[in-house]
mmCIF file of C-alpha atoms in Angstrom:
data_model
loop_
_atom_site.group_PDB
_atom_site.id
_atom_site.type_symbol
_atom_site.label_atom_id
_atom_site.label_comp_id
_atom_site.label_asym_id
_atom_site.label_seq_id
_atom_site.Cartn_x
_atom_site.Cartn_y
_atom_site.Cartn_z
ATOM 1 C CA MET A 678 134.216 -31.484 -77.884
ATOM 2 C CA ILE A 679 136.857 -34.230 -77.779
ATOM 3 C CA GLY A 680 136.048 -37.786 -78.772
ATOM 4 C CA ILE A 681 137.444 -41.048 -80.021
ATOM 5 C CA LEU A 682 137.834 -40.918 -83.668
ATOM 6 C CA ARG A 683 139.327 -44.458 -84.481
ATOM 7 C CA THR A 684 140.293 -47.688 -82.838
ATOM 8 C CA GLY A 685 142.978 -50.330 -83.365
ATOM 9 C CA GLY A 686 144.219 -53.354 -81.425
ATOM 10 C CA TYR A 687 146.799 -56.157 -81.452
ATOM 11 C CA VAL A 688 147.313 -59.317 -79.397
ATOM 12 C CA PRO A 689 150.560 -61.401 -79.724
ATOM 13 C CA PRO A 690 150.456 -64.896 -81.318
ATOM 14 C CA VAL A 691 151.431 -67.133 -78.446
ATOM 15 C CA VAL A 692 148.278 -68.698 -76.965
ATOM 16 C CA VAL A 693 148.369 -69.878 -73.369
ATOM 17 C CA ASP A 694 145.423 -72.073 -72.455
ATOM 18 C CA ASN A 695 144.299 -73.389 -69.073
ATOM 19 C CA THR A 696 146.234 -76.586 -69.608
ATOM 20 C CA ALA A 697 149.524 -74.715 -69.434
ATOM 21 C CA ILE A 698 148.306 -72.583 -66.429
ATOM 22 C CA ALA A 699 147.365 -75.792 -64.596
ATOM 23 C CA GLU A 700 150.796 -77.374 -65.295
ATOM 24 C CA TRP A 701 152.547 -74.293 -64.017
ATOM 25 C CA SER A 702 150.492 -73.673 -60.997
ATOM 26 C CA GLY A 703 149.543 -77.299 -60.028
ATOM 27 C CA VAL A 704 145.817 -76.206 -59.857
ATOM 28 C CA ASP A 705 143.074 -78.016 -61.745
ATOM 29 C CA GLU A 706 141.899 -76.610 -65.090
ATOM 30 C CA GLU A 707 138.307 -76.651 -63.950
ATOM 31 C CA TRP A 708 139.037 -74.572 -60.942
ATOM 32 C CA ILE A 709 140.779 -72.029 -63.149
ATOM 33 C CA ARG A 710 137.880 -71.902 -65.648
ATOM 34 C CA SER A 711 135.115 -71.660 -62.885
ATOM 35 C CA ARG A 712 136.835 -69.006 -60.817
ATOM 36 C CA THR A 713 138.119 -66.726 -63.680
ATOM 37 C CA GLY A 714 136.011 -67.373 -66.737
ATOM 38 C CA VAL A 715 139.283 -67.071 -68.713
ATOM 39 C CA PHE A 716 140.089 -69.912 -71.164
ATOM 40 C CA GLU A 717 143.053 -68.414 -73.099
ATOM 41 C CA ARG A 718 145.553 -65.600 -72.803
ATOM 42 C CA ARG A 719 148.227 -64.271 -75.382
ATOM 43 C CA TYR A 720 151.858 -63.833 -74.540
ATOM 44 C CA GLY A 721 154.320 -61.866 -76.368
ATOM 45 C CA GLU A 722 157.406 -63.700 -77.764
ATOM 46 C CA ASN A 723 160.817 -63.571 -75.957
ATOM 47 C CA ASP A 724 162.067 -60.833 -78.241
ATOM 48 C CA THR A 725 158.908 -58.746 -78.026
ATOM 49 C CA ALA A 726 158.589 -55.584 -75.942
ATOM 50 C CA ALA A 727 155.517 -53.469 -74.915
ATOM 51 C CA SER A 728 156.464 -50.928 -77.460
ATOM 52 C CA ASP A 729 156.267 -53.628 -80.199
ATOM 53 C CA LEU A 730 152.700 -54.432 -79.265
ATOM 54 C CA ALA A 731 151.823 -50.711 -79.146
ATOM 55 C CA TYR A 732 153.277 -50.187 -82.464
ATOM 56 C CA ALA A 733 151.293 -53.012 -84.032
ATOM 57 C CA ALA A 734 147.972 -51.578 -82.507
ATOM 58 C CA CYS A 735 148.830 -48.164 -83.824
ATOM 59 C CA ILE A 736 149.600 -49.583 -87.353
ATOM 60 C CA ASP A 737 146.161 -51.420 -87.175
ATOM 61 C CA LEU A 738 144.586 -48.102 -86.371
ATOM 62 C CA LEU A 739 146.520 -45.884 -88.839
ATOM 63 C CA GLY A 740 147.160 -48.277 -91.787
ATOM 64 C CA THR A 741 150.331 -49.001 -93.506
ATOM 65 C CA ASP A 742 150.236 -46.087 -95.930
ATOM 66 C CA ARG A 743 151.964 -43.203 -94.065
ATOM 67 C CA ALA A 744 150.719 -40.754 -96.593
ATOM 68 C CA ALA A 745 147.137 -41.366 -95.506
ATOM 69 C CA TRP A 746 147.792 -40.899 -91.744
ATOM 70 C CA PRO A 747 146.009 -38.129 -90.104
ATOM 71 C CA ARG A 748 148.034 -35.318 -88.390
ATOM 72 C CA ILE A 749 149.253 -36.576 -84.917
ATOM 73 C CA SER A 750 149.613 -34.049 -82.107
ATOM 74 C CA GLY A 751 150.913 -36.217 -79.419
ATOM 75 C CA ILE A 752 151.296 -39.796 -78.121
ATOM 76 C CA ILE A 753 150.241 -40.981 -74.638
ATOM 77 C CA VAL A 754 150.888 -44.524 -73.598
ATOM 78 C CA ALA A 755 149.235 -46.100 -70.557
ATOM 79 C CA THR A 756 151.229 -48.876 -69.258
ATOM 80 C CA SER A 757 152.612 -50.413 -66.053
ATOM 81 C CA THR A 758 154.971 -52.940 -67.815
ATOM 82 C CA GLY A 759 156.806 -50.527 -70.220
ATOM 83 C CA ASP A 760 159.987 -51.496 -72.098
ATOM 84 C CA GLN A 761 162.317 -50.195 -69.408
ATOM 85 C CA PRO A 762 162.228 -47.932 -66.302
ATOM 86 C CA GLN A 763 163.140 -45.001 -68.438
ATOM 87 C CA PRO A 764 162.665 -43.420 -70.890
ATOM 88 C CA ALA A 765 158.862 -43.478 -71.452
ATOM 89 C CA THR A 766 157.666 -46.225 -73.704
ATOM 90 C CA ALA A 767 155.752 -43.544 -75.468
ATOM 91 C CA ALA A 768 159.155 -42.099 -76.714
ATOM 92 C CA ILE A 769 160.320 -45.481 -77.880
ATOM 93 C CA LEU A 770 156.896 -45.906 -79.716
ATOM 94 C CA GLN A 771 157.259 -42.422 -81.163
ATOM 95 C CA ASP A 772 160.633 -43.441 -82.675
ATOM 96 C CA LYS A 773 159.125 -46.574 -84.207
ATOM 97 C CA LEU A 774 156.322 -44.639 -85.653
ATOM 98 C CA GLU A 775 158.781 -41.863 -86.799
ATOM 99 C CA LEU A 776 156.470 -39.105 -85.441
ATOM 100 C CA TYR A 777 159.364 -36.953 -84.077
ATOM 101 C CA GLY A 778 158.744 -33.806 -82.227
ATOM 102 C CA VAL A 779 155.290 -34.379 -80.800
ATOM 103 C CA PRO A 780 155.068 -34.730 -77.047
ATOM 104 C CA ALA A 781 155.112 -38.424 -76.081
ATOM 105 C CA PHE A 782 154.768 -39.583 -72.390
ATOM 106 C CA ASP A 783 153.485 -42.466 -70.355
ATOM 107 C CA VAL A 784 150.766 -42.686 -67.722
ATOM 108 C CA ASN A 785 150.674 -45.376 -65.068
ATOM 109 C CA ALA A 786 147.399 -46.035 -63.321
ATOM 110 C CA VAL A 787 147.886 -49.801 -63.760
ATOM 111 C CA CYS A 788 144.653 -51.352 -65.259
ATOM 112 C CA ALA A 789 142.770 -48.091 -65.209
ATOM 113 C CA GLY A 790 145.533 -46.399 -67.132
ATOM 114 C CA TYR A 791 143.759 -46.031 -70.376
ATOM 115 C CA LEU A 792 141.001 -43.952 -68.834
ATOM 116 C CA PHE A 793 143.536 -41.627 -67.159
ATOM 117 C CA ALA A 794 145.427 -41.326 -70.460
ATOM 118 C CA LEU A 795 142.144 -40.778 -72.418
ATOM 119 C CA ASN A 796 141.152 -37.916 -70.201
ATOM 120 C CA THR A 797 144.710 -36.504 -70.275
ATOM 121 C CA ALA A 798 144.611 -36.333 -73.991
ATOM 122 C CA ALA A 799 141.137 -34.590 -73.874
ATOM 123 C CA GLY A 800 142.510 -32.042 -71.313
ATOM 124 C CA LEU A 801 145.549 -31.272 -73.520
ATOM 125 C CA LEU A 802 143.407 -30.810 -76.642
ATOM 126 C CA ASP A 803 141.019 -28.509 -74.633
ATOM 127 C CA ARG A 804 144.002 -26.519 -73.482
ATOM 128 C CA GLY A 805 145.425 -25.665 -76.843
ATOM 129 C CA LEU A 806 147.569 -28.682 -78.008
ATOM 130 C CA ASP A 807 147.401 -28.704 -81.831
ATOM 131 C CA ARG A 808 143.608 -29.172 -82.354
ATOM 132 C CA GLU A 809 144.161 -29.647 -86.086
ATOM 133 C CA GLY A 810 145.683 -32.993 -85.266
ATOM 134 C CA ALA A 811 144.797 -35.887 -82.848
ATOM 135 C CA VAL A 812 146.431 -37.688 -80.036
ATOM 136 C CA LEU A 813 147.273 -41.364 -80.181
ATOM 137 C CA VAL A 814 146.164 -42.901 -76.781
ATOM 138 C CA VAL A 815 147.521 -46.376 -76.351
ATOM 139 C CA GLY A 816 146.954 -48.883 -73.592
ATOM 140 C CA VAL A 817 149.533 -51.710 -73.566
ATOM 141 C CA ASP A 818 150.797 -54.212 -71.056
ATOM 142 C CA MET A 819 152.909 -57.287 -70.976
ATOM 143 C CA TYR A 820 152.067 -58.984 -67.696
ATOM 144 C CA SER A 821 153.676 -62.214 -68.909
ATOM 145 C CA ARG A 822 157.011 -60.571 -67.959
ATOM 146 C CA ILE A 823 156.160 -60.044 -64.358
ATOM 147 C CA LEU A 824 154.062 -63.056 -63.399
ATOM 148 C CA ASP A 825 155.132 -65.875 -60.937
ATOM 149 C CA ARG A 826 153.864 -68.807 -62.953
ATOM 150 C CA ARG A 827 153.382 -70.751 -59.692
ATOM 151 C CA ASP A 828 150.938 -68.319 -58.382
ATOM 152 C CA VAL A 829 147.532 -69.297 -59.815
ATOM 153 C CA ARG A 830 145.769 -66.226 -58.422
ATOM 154 C CA THR A 831 147.677 -64.066 -60.913
ATOM 155 C CA VAL A 832 148.976 -66.222 -63.764
ATOM 156 C CA SER A 833 145.462 -67.497 -64.435
ATOM 157 C CA LEU A 834 144.233 -64.030 -65.098
ATOM 158 C CA PHE A 835 146.679 -61.885 -67.060
ATOM 159 C CA GLY A 836 147.744 -61.707 -70.729
ATOM 160 C CA ASP A 837 149.540 -59.366 -73.096
ATOM 161 C CA GLY A 838 147.987 -56.944 -75.630
ATOM 162 C CA ALA A 839 147.590 -53.419 -76.873
ATOM 163 C CA GLY A 840 144.775 -51.192 -77.906
ATOM 164 C CA ALA A 841 145.043 -47.834 -79.658
ATOM 165 C CA THR A 842 142.652 -44.956 -79.938
ATOM 166 C CA LEU A 843 142.841 -41.718 -81.962
ATOM 167 C CA VAL A 844 141.478 -38.834 -79.898
ATOM 168 C CA GLY A 845 140.590 -35.455 -81.394
ATOM 169 C CA VAL A 846 137.989 -32.821 -81.964
ATOM 170 C CA VAL A 847 134.386 -33.854 -82.755
ATOM 171 C CA PRO A 848 131.214 -31.801 -83.275
ATOM 172 C CA GLU A 849 129.361 -30.347 -80.428
ATOM 173 C CA GLY A 850 127.066 -32.888 -78.691
ATOM 174 C CA TYR A 851 129.511 -35.805 -79.356
ATOM 175 C CA GLY A 852 132.535 -37.188 -77.740
ATOM 176 C CA ILE A 853 133.354 -37.225 -73.957
ATOM 177 C CA THR A 854 130.307 -35.948 -72.141
ATOM 178 C CA ALA A 855 131.381 -36.758 -68.629
ATOM 179 C CA SER A 856 134.184 -38.288 -66.670
ATOM 180 C CA ARG A 857 135.242 -39.190 -63.124
ATOM 181 C CA LEU A 858 138.729 -40.339 -62.066
ATOM 182 C CA SER A 859 139.573 -41.473 -58.501
ATOM 183 C CA THR A 860 142.477 -42.904 -56.515
ATOM 184 C CA ASP A 861 142.532 -44.197 -53.032
ATOM 185 C CA GLY A 862 146.182 -44.374 -52.131
ATOM 186 C CA ARG A 863 145.533 -46.029 -48.742
ATOM 187 C CA LEU A 864 144.970 -49.255 -50.750
ATOM 188 C CA HIS A 865 148.333 -49.118 -52.767
ATOM 189 C CA PRO A 866 149.654 -52.217 -51.113
ATOM 190 C CA LEU A 867 146.818 -54.392 -52.526
ATOM 191 C CA VAL A 868 148.186 -54.474 -56.150
ATOM 192 C CA GLY A 869 151.809 -54.030 -57.461
ATOM 193 C CA VAL A 870 155.283 -55.224 -57.949
ATOM 194 C CA PRO A 871 157.175 -54.471 -54.776
ATOM 195 C CA GLY A 872 160.672 -54.551 -56.115
ATOM 196 C CA GLY A 873 162.566 -52.712 -58.817
ATOM 197 C CA GLY A 874 162.017 -49.068 -57.852
ATOM 198 C CA SER A 875 163.842 -46.689 -55.608
ATOM 199 C CA ALA A 876 162.173 -47.986 -52.465
ATOM 200 C CA ARG A 877 163.170 -51.617 -52.919
ATOM 201 C CA PRO A 878 165.864 -52.031 -55.596
ATOM 202 C CA LEU A 879 166.224 -55.500 -56.951
ATOM 203 C CA ASP A 880 169.323 -56.761 -55.021
ATOM 204 C CA PRO A 881 169.913 -60.526 -54.675
ATOM 205 C CA GLY A 882 167.767 -60.573 -51.550
ATOM 206 C CA ALA A 883 164.884 -58.964 -53.326
ATOM 207 C CA TRP A 884 165.182 -61.534 -56.246
ATOM 208 C CA GLU A 885 165.306 -64.480 -53.816
ATOM 209 C CA ALA A 886 162.136 -63.033 -52.167
ATOM 210 C CA GLY A 887 160.244 -62.939 -55.469
ATOM 211 C CA GLU A 888 159.913 -59.142 -55.267
ATOM 212 C CA GLN A 889 160.241 -58.812 -59.063
ATOM 213 C CA PHE A 890 156.790 -60.546 -59.411
ATOM 214 C CA PHE A 891 153.400 -58.882 -59.658
ATOM 215 C CA ARG A 892 151.328 -59.480 -56.511
ATOM 216 C CA MET A 893 147.629 -58.776 -55.843
ATOM 217 C CA ASP A 894 145.259 -59.328 -52.833
ATOM 218 C CA GLY A 895 142.436 -60.401 -55.158
ATOM 219 C CA ARG A 896 139.739 -60.671 -52.381
ATOM 220 C CA ALA A 897 140.405 -57.215 -50.988
ATOM 221 C CA VAL A 898 140.461 -55.643 -54.396
ATOM 222 C CA ARG A 899 137.138 -57.181 -55.310
ATOM 223 C CA ASP A 900 135.460 -56.045 -52.138
ATOM 224 C CA HIS A 901 136.699 -52.454 -52.779
ATOM 225 C CA VAL A 902 135.930 -52.364 -56.424
ATOM 226 C CA LEU A 903 132.351 -53.662 -56.137
ATOM 227 C CA SER A 904 131.764 -50.942 -53.610
ATOM 228 C CA ALA A 905 133.609 -48.079 -55.226
ATOM 229 C CA LEU A 906 133.108 -48.391 -58.948
ATOM 230 C CA PRO A 907 129.295 -48.585 -59.006
ATOM 231 C CA LYS A 908 129.266 -45.426 -57.014
ATOM 232 C CA LEU A 909 131.586 -43.741 -59.531
ATOM 233 C CA ILE A 910 129.523 -44.894 -62.370
ATOM 234 C CA GLU A 911 126.378 -43.598 -60.773
ATOM 235 C CA GLN A 912 128.016 -40.091 -60.331
ATOM 236 C CA VAL A 913 129.110 -39.940 -63.884
ATOM 237 C CA LEU A 914 125.826 -41.079 -65.262
ATOM 238 C CA GLY A 915 124.088 -38.501 -63.011
ATOM 239 C CA GLU A 916 126.183 -35.729 -64.571
ATOM 240 C CA CYS A 917 124.777 -36.710 -67.943
ATOM 241 C CA GLY A 918 121.255 -37.128 -66.719
ATOM 242 C CA LEU A 919 121.468 -40.838 -67.677
ATOM 243 C CA ALA A 920 120.353 -44.104 -66.355
ATOM 244 C CA PRO A 921 121.966 -47.542 -67.032
ATOM 245 C CA LYS A 922 119.125 -48.445 -69.407
ATOM 246 C CA ASP A 923 120.220 -45.508 -71.589
ATOM 247 C CA LEU A 924 123.526 -46.936 -72.326
ATOM 248 C CA ASP A 925 124.059 -48.579 -75.700
ATOM 249 C CA ARG A 926 127.272 -50.257 -74.711
ATOM 250 C CA VAL A 927 129.354 -50.702 -71.570
ATOM 251 C CA ILE A 928 133.153 -51.440 -71.830
ATOM 252 C CA PHE A 929 134.352 -52.695 -68.602
ATOM 253 C CA HIS A 930 138.028 -53.333 -67.688
ATOM 254 C CA GLN A 931 138.327 -56.964 -68.263
ATOM 255 C CA ALA A 932 139.596 -58.060 -64.761
ATOM 256 C CA ASN A 933 137.997 -61.482 -65.073
ATOM 257 C CA MET A 934 134.548 -62.746 -66.122
ATOM 258 C CA ARG A 935 133.282 -63.153 -62.529
ATOM 259 C CA MET A 936 134.040 -59.559 -61.755
ATOM 260 C CA ILE A 937 132.509 -58.303 -64.941
ATOM 261 C CA GLU A 938 129.363 -60.312 -64.129
ATOM 262 C CA ALA A 939 129.268 -58.719 -60.723
ATOM 263 C CA PHE A 940 129.469 -55.266 -62.302
ATOM 264 C CA ILE A 941 126.586 -56.191 -64.744
ATOM 265 C CA ASP A 942 124.478 -57.156 -61.808
ATOM 266 C CA ALA A 943 125.373 -54.079 -59.760
ATOM 267 C CA LEU A 944 124.702 -51.755 -62.665
ATOM 268 C CA GLY A 945 121.504 -53.584 -63.866
ATOM 269 C CA VAL A 946 122.431 -53.418 -67.400
ATOM 270 C CA ASP A 947 121.578 -55.833 -70.156
ATOM 271 C CA PRO A 948 124.504 -58.206 -70.587
ATOM 272 C CA ALA A 949 123.963 -58.185 -74.344
ATOM 273 C CA ARG A 950 125.363 -54.579 -74.184
ATOM 274 C CA VAL A 951 128.567 -55.645 -72.420
ATOM 275 C CA PRO A 952 131.158 -56.866 -74.910
ATOM 276 C CA VAL A 953 133.822 -59.108 -73.269
ATOM 277 C CA THR A 954 137.341 -60.229 -74.306
ATOM 278 C CA ALA A 955 138.441 -61.741 -71.059
ATOM 279 C CA PRO A 956 137.474 -65.355 -72.001
ATOM 280 C CA ARG A 957 140.098 -65.367 -74.842
ATOM 281 C CA TYR A 958 142.638 -62.709 -73.774
ATOM 282 C CA GLY A 959 142.374 -62.624 -70.094
ATOM 283 C CA ASN A 960 143.180 -59.424 -68.175
ATOM 284 C CA THR A 961 145.404 -57.325 -70.593
ATOM 285 C CA GLY A 962 145.825 -54.518 -67.928
ATOM 286 C CA ALA A 963 145.707 -51.016 -69.431
ATOM 287 C CA ALA A 964 144.932 -52.506 -72.844
ATOM 288 C CA SER A 965 141.821 -54.271 -71.903
ATOM 289 C CA ILE A 966 139.411 -51.350 -72.369
ATOM 290 C CA PRO A 967 140.707 -50.189 -75.760
ATOM 291 C CA ILE A 968 141.073 -53.764 -77.094
ATOM 292 C CA THR A 969 137.515 -54.549 -75.980
ATOM 293 C CA LEU A 970 136.119 -51.235 -77.517
ATOM 294 C CA HIS A 971 137.968 -52.019 -80.732
ATOM 295 C CA GLU A 972 136.759 -55.686 -81.000
ATOM 296 C CA ALA A 973 133.238 -54.573 -80.080
ATOM 297 C CA HIS A 974 133.470 -52.052 -82.987
ATOM 298 C CA LEU A 975 134.660 -54.699 -85.438
ATOM 299 C CA GLU A 976 131.946 -57.168 -84.427
ATOM 300 C CA ARG A 977 129.158 -54.721 -84.530
ATOM 301 C CA PRO A 978 130.164 -51.225 -85.670
ATOM 302 C CA LEU A 979 129.439 -48.421 -83.284
ATOM 303 C CA ARG A 980 126.891 -45.973 -84.694
ATOM 304 C CA ARG A 981 126.881 -42.255 -84.496
ATOM 305 C CA GLY A 982 125.135 -41.090 -81.383
ATOM 306 C CA GLU A 983 125.508 -44.339 -79.483
ATOM 307 C CA THR A 984 126.123 -43.716 -75.754
ATOM 308 C CA ILE A 985 129.074 -45.686 -74.375
ATOM 309 C CA LEU A 986 130.341 -46.180 -70.861
ATOM 310 C CA LEU A 987 134.007 -46.916 -70.304
ATOM 311 C CA ALA A 988 134.754 -48.058 -66.826
ATOM 312 C CA GLY A 989 137.561 -49.786 -64.931
ATOM 313 C CA VAL A 990 139.982 -50.024 -61.995
ATOM 314 C CA GLY A 991 143.593 -50.585 -61.368
ATOM 315 C CA GLY A 992 146.360 -50.663 -58.854
ATOM 316 C CA GLY A 993 146.590 -47.638 -56.659
ATOM 317 C CA ILE A 994 143.583 -48.256 -56.226
ATOM 318 C CA SER A 995 142.654 -46.064 -59.141
ATOM 319 C CA SER A 996 139.222 -46.019 -60.799
ATOM 320 C CA GLY A 997 137.607 -44.247 -63.779
ATOM 321 C CA ALA A 998 134.365 -43.952 -65.546
ATOM 322 C CA THR A 999 133.901 -41.965 -68.786
ATOM 323 C CA VAL A 1000 130.677 -41.511 -70.962
ATOM 324 C CA VAL A 1001 131.216 -41.090 -74.632
ATOM 325 C CA LYS A 1002 128.662 -40.161 -77.328
ATOM 326 C CA TRP A 1003 130.192 -41.874 -80.384
ATOM 327 C CA TYR A 1004 130.847 -39.857 -83.400
#
């Protein structure tokens, strides 16, 4: 069986509160608070890249004493805001960690990316990747770099951060017990950055049109997610013979507090079992699930045998739900 062995996390030091968002967007602070449930976000400093945040999260996980590090078999980074279009941010992270030779690559399922990366790591370990070692699975995003600060619909929600997990072999009966991943590509126009790729290079006209900025049709995304994700969760719980009441903790993607509250109602789970980081960090993209898992573990350590649901959505529209028996 493959499971999560350790967690780590990092958020950058610059705090962006709702006063700043109101000044940028021209929208009242109370509107921002009531619509999003977000009070603060963290932004990386100007000389910081996604790989820097990822490195800090990995050091939080591994420690500063390299001699005590476990054997690392691979590095998978989930991000949609990497250091540069190529090479993979995972390769840059590998260089910073000096873990040369192991496979290192990125996964982009936007905010659902961590779940896709986690299951990719599990599949590689199941298929013979060095099982004596473990895979670093990192979710990192820096949405501060791609936000139009005048657009309150996006700038009010997103922040920067990184979460890291060590994924490896655990005893039978523990680890990932069921998982479902899904993408509905018909909805890809709802979330994304239109410019900067081969379809729409960032020429002067694209810059003037603001195509370098992140865009989202929030209402359409919400309607789809509140229909699709509960069904996906129902399927994955059914595979395990579980009901929502059997879950010890539920780690949702931290889209915003109103969305999380809607998920709690739809799932019928006790809110006390649903840790949240959105009020103080906002939506950290692919980092939100591993950051929230890490902070939940710090606040109230996960105990062996606890049943945890990880669930989230991202651009694409991609969705994922994974049940983990903690070891």
